Every structure is written in structure tokens, then in C-alpha cells.
Coordinates of C-alpha atoms in Angstrom, one line a residue:
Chain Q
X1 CA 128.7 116.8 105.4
X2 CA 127.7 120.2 106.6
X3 CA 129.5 122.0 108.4
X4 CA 128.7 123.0 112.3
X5 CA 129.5 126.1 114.7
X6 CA 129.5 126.4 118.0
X7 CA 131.0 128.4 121.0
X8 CA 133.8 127.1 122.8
X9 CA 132.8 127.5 125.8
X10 CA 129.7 128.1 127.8
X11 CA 129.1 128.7 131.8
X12 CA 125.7 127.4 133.4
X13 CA 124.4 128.3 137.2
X14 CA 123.6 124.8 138.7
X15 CA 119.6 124.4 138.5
X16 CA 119.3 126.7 135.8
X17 CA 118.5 125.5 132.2
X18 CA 121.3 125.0 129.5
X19 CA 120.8 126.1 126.0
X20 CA 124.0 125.3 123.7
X21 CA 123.7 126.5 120.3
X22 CA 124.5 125.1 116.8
X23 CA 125.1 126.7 113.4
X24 CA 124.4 124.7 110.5
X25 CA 123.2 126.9 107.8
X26 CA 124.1 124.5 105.3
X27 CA 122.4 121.3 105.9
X28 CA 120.8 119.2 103.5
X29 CA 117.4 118.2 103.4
X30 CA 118.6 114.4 104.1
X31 CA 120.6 115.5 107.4
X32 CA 120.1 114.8 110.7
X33 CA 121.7 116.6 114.0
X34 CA 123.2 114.7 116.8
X35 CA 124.2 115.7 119.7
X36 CA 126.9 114.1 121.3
X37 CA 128.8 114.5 125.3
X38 CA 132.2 114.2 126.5
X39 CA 132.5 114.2 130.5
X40 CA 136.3 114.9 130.9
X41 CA 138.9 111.8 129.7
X42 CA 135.2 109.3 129.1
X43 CA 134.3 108.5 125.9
X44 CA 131.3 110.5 124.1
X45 CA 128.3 109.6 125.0
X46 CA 124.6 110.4 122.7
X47 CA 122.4 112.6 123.7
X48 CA 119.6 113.2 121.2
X49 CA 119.1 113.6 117.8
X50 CA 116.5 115.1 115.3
X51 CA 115.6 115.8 111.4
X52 CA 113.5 119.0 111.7
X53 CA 111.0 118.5 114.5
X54 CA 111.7 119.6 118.1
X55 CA 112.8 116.1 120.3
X56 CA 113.1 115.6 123.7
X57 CA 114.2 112.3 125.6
X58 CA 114.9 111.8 129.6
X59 CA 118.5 113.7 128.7
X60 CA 117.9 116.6 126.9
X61 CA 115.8 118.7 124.1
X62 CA 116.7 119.5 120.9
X63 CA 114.9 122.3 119.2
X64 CA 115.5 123.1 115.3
X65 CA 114.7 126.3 113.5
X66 CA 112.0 126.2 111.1
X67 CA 115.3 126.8 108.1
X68 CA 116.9 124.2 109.9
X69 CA 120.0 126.1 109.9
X70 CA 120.7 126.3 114.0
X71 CA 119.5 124.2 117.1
X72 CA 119.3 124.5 120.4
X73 CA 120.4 121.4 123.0
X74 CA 118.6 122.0 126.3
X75 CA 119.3 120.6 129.3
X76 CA 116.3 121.8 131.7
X77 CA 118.4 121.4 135.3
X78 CA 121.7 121.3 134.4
X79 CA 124.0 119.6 137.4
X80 CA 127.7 119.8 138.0
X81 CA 127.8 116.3 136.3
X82 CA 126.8 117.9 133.0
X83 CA 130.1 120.0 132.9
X84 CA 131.2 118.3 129.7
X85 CA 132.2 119.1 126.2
X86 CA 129.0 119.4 124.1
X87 CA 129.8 118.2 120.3
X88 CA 127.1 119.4 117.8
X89 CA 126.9 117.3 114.7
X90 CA 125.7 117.0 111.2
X91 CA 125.6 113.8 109.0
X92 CA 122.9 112.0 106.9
X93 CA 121.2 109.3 108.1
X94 CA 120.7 106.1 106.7
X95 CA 123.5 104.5 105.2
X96 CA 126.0 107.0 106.4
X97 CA 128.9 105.8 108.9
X98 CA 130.9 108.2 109.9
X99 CA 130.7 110.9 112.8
X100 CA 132.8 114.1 112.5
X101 CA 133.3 115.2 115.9
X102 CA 134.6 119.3 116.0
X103 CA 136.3 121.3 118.8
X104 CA 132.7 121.5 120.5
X105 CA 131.1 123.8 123.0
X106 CA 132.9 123.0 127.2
X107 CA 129.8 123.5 129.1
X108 CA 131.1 124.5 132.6
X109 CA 128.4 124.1 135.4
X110 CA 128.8 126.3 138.2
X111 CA 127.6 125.7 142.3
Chain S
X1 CA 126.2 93.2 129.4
X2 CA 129.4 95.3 129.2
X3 CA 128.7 97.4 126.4
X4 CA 132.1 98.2 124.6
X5 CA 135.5 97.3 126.7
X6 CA 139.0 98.5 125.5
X7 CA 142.1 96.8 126.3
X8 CA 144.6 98.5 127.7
X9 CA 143.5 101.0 129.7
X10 CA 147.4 102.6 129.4
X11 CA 150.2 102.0 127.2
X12 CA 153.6 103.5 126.9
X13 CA 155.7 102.4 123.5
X14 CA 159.3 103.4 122.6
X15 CA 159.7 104.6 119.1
X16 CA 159.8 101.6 116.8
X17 CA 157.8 99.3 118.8
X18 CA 154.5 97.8 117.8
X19 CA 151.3 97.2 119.6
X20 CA 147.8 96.2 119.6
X21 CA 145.1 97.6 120.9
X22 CA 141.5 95.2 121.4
X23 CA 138.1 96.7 121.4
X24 CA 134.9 94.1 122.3
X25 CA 131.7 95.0 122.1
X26 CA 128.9 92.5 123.4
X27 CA 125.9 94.4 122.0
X28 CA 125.9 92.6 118.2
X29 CA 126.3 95.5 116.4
X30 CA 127.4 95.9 112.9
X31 CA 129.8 98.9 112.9
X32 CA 132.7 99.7 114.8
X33 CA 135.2 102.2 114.6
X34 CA 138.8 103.6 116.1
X35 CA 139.0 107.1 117.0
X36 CA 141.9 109.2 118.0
X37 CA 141.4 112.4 120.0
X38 CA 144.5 114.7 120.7
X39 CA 144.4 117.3 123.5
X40 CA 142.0 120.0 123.0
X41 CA 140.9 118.8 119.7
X42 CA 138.0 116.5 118.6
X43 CA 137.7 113.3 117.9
X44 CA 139.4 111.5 114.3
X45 CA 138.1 108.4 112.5
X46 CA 141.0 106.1 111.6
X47 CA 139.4 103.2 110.3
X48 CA 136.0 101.9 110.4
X49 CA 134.5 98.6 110.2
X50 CA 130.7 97.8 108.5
X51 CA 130.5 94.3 109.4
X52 CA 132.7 91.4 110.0
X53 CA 136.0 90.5 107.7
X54 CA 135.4 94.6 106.4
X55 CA 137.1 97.8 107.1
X56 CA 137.8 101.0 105.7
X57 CA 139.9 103.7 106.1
X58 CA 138.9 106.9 108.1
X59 CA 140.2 110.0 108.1
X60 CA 144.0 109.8 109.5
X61 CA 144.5 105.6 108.7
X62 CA 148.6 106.0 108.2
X63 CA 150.2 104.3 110.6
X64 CA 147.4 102.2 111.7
X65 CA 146.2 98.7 110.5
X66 CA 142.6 97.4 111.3
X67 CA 141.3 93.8 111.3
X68 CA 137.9 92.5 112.3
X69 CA 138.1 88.8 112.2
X70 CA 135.0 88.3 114.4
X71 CA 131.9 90.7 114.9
X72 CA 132.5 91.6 118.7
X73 CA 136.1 92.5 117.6
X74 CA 137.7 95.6 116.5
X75 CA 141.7 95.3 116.3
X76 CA 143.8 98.3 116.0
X77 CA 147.7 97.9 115.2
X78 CA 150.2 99.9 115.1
X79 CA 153.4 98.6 113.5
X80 CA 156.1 100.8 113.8
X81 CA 155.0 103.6 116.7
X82 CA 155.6 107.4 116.3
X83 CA 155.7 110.1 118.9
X84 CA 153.0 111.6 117.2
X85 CA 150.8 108.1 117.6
X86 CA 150.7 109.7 121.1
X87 CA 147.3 109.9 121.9
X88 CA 144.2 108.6 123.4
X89 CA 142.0 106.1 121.3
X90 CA 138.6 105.2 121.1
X91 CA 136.4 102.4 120.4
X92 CA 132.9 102.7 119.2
X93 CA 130.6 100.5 117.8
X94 CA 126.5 101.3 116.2
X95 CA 123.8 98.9 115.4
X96 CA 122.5 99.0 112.1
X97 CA 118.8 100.2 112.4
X98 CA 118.0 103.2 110.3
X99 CA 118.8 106.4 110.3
X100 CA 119.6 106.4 114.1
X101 CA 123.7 107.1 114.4
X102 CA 124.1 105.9 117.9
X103 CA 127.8 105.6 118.4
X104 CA 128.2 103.8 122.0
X105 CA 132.3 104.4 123.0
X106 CA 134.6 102.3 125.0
X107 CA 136.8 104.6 127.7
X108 CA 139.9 104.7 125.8
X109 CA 142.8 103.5 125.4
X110 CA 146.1 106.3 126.6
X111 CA 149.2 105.6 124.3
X112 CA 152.1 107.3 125.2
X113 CA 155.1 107.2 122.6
X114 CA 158.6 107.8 123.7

């Protein structure tokens, strides 16, 4: 799987958009990013997910250079409730099982 | 419909003592898995299941033992607890529809080891 880097930690002004980055300058061509949450002590929870085009669902955005070696998760109004742990990850897609979660970014959102 | 429940919520063990932890989901899916996550780290795979009467080892499966006797259920044993089995553990569990990796997690399960 390739290998993913982000920041460990990231503040956000309540209202304002969130954009957490992603390194993954050695995907594969057959690799999908996910993006995954952790509010504190819950289980992860999906957030998006996308092969090279830019995605967007009620949660978030996902934007993917043209190389397809970063992303960008956006949240457009981010809320106190979005203070979370923010795991980017890389795995193939059909037929693959496994997750690899990392340290992630801790998104704090701030009044 | 519940989604994926863990049971217990909280556990503490001695050293030596063994246990079971349950994980149900409800939404026919075809993969679950067990995940430990200790403080300030990520999550870990310890074993995996791809449908029922399966599993597979993850990436840290010593120590554990896995059965899945029925689809909606994901058992995770620990025979002989360790102090370093200390840790929280999740549930997941993924339909089987293409390339879609849609892990939906249980709260946890908090395993204290004396």
C-alpha cells in the first residue's frame, strides 16, 4: 500500500473552511483515497473517498492533484463537532480488505 | 437497525485471565474485522474475517483468537491476558460491493489488564 503523510495537527476558526492535506506520492494507478474520522474515544467514521476525480458528498470534498500524489479533504463550514482526528488513507479497491489507519491529522475547531 | 454493537462497553482482566469480546452487526455484510488502537496511535488490524466460518490474521493477531460461526458475528478471544492487551478494541464490518471500502465501526470495547 502506499504510504500517506499528514500533519499532526491542524487548528480551524469555526465557520471557516477546513482543508487537511495528504501526501501520497507513491500511489498506484489501482489506488483509491479514503478518508476516514475519529471524534474523540468513537469509532472512525467514512467520510469520502475518490480514484482521481475531485468528490464531494453532504460531508465533505475531496480534491486530488492531477499526479495524484496529494489531496485535499474539505470541510466547507467546519463546526466544533468536526474537532476530530482526520485519517488519510491509501489502499486498492476491489478485492482489497484491509484499512491501515496512521497517526492522522487532530483537527481542532476553535469558537 | 443498529448498525454494529460491541459487547462490553468496559472490561478490566487480571493477568492470566481470559475473555471474550462479541461484535454484531445487523447490516448483512460480508467482512468484519477487530481493531486495536493504543493511546495516541492509530488504529491495528488483528484479525479479519471475509465471510462466515473464515478469518485471517491481521497485522498484530498474537494473543488473540477469532471465530465467526455466524455472519452477524465477530468473536474476539483472548486466552491468556497481558498488560500489554490493554487497550481499546474495535469492531468493523464492510459490505462487499466493489471497490467502495466503507468500514462502519462499533464504539469499542476498553480492556484494562492488571
Amino acid at each position: 500500500d502506499a504510504k500517506t503523510t499528514q500533519p499532526t495537527s491542524m487548528d480551524c476558526a469555526e465557520g471557516r473552511a477546513a482543508n487537511l492535506p495528504c501526501n501520497h506520492s507513491t500511489i498506484s494507478g489501482n489506488e483509491y483515497v479514503y478518508w476516514y474520522r475519529q471524534i474523540h474515544s468513537q469509532g472512525p467514521q467514512y467520510i469520502i473517498h475518490g480514484l482521481k476525480n475531485n468528490e464531494t458528498n453532504e460531508m465533505a470534498s475531496l480534491i486530488i492533484t492531477e499526479d495524484r500524489k496529494s489531496s485535499t479533504l474539505i470541510l466547507p463550514h467546519a463546526t466544533l463537532r468536526d474537532t476530530a482526528v482526520y485519517y488519510c488513507i491509501v489502499r486498492a479497491g476491489a478485492g482489497s480488505y484491509q484499512l491501515t489507519f496512521g497517526k492522522g491529522t487532530k483537527l481542532s475547531v476553535i469558537p | 437497525n443498529a448498525g454494529v454493537t460491541q459487547t462490553p462497553k468496559f472490561r478490566v482482566l487480571k493477568t492470566g485471565q481470559s475473555m471474550t469480546l462479541l461484535c454484531a452487526q445487523d447490516m448483512n455484510h460480508e467482512y468484519m474485522y477487530w481493531y486495536r488502537q493504543d493511546p495516541g496511535m492509530g488504529l491495528r488490524l488483528i484479525h479479519y474475517s471475509v465471510g462466515e466460518g473464515t478469518t485471517a490474521k491481521g497485522e498484530v493477531p498474537d494473543g488473540y483468537n477469532v471465530s465467526r460461526l455466524k455472519k452477524q458475528n465477530f468473536l474476539l478471544g483472548l486466552e491468556s491476558a497481558a498488560p500489554s492487551q490493554t487497550s481499546v478494541y474495535f469492531c468493523a464490518s464492510r459490505g462487499s460491493g466493489g471497490a467502495l471500502n466503507e468500514q462502519f465501526f462499533g464504539p469499542g470495547t476498553r480492556l484494562t489488564v492488571l
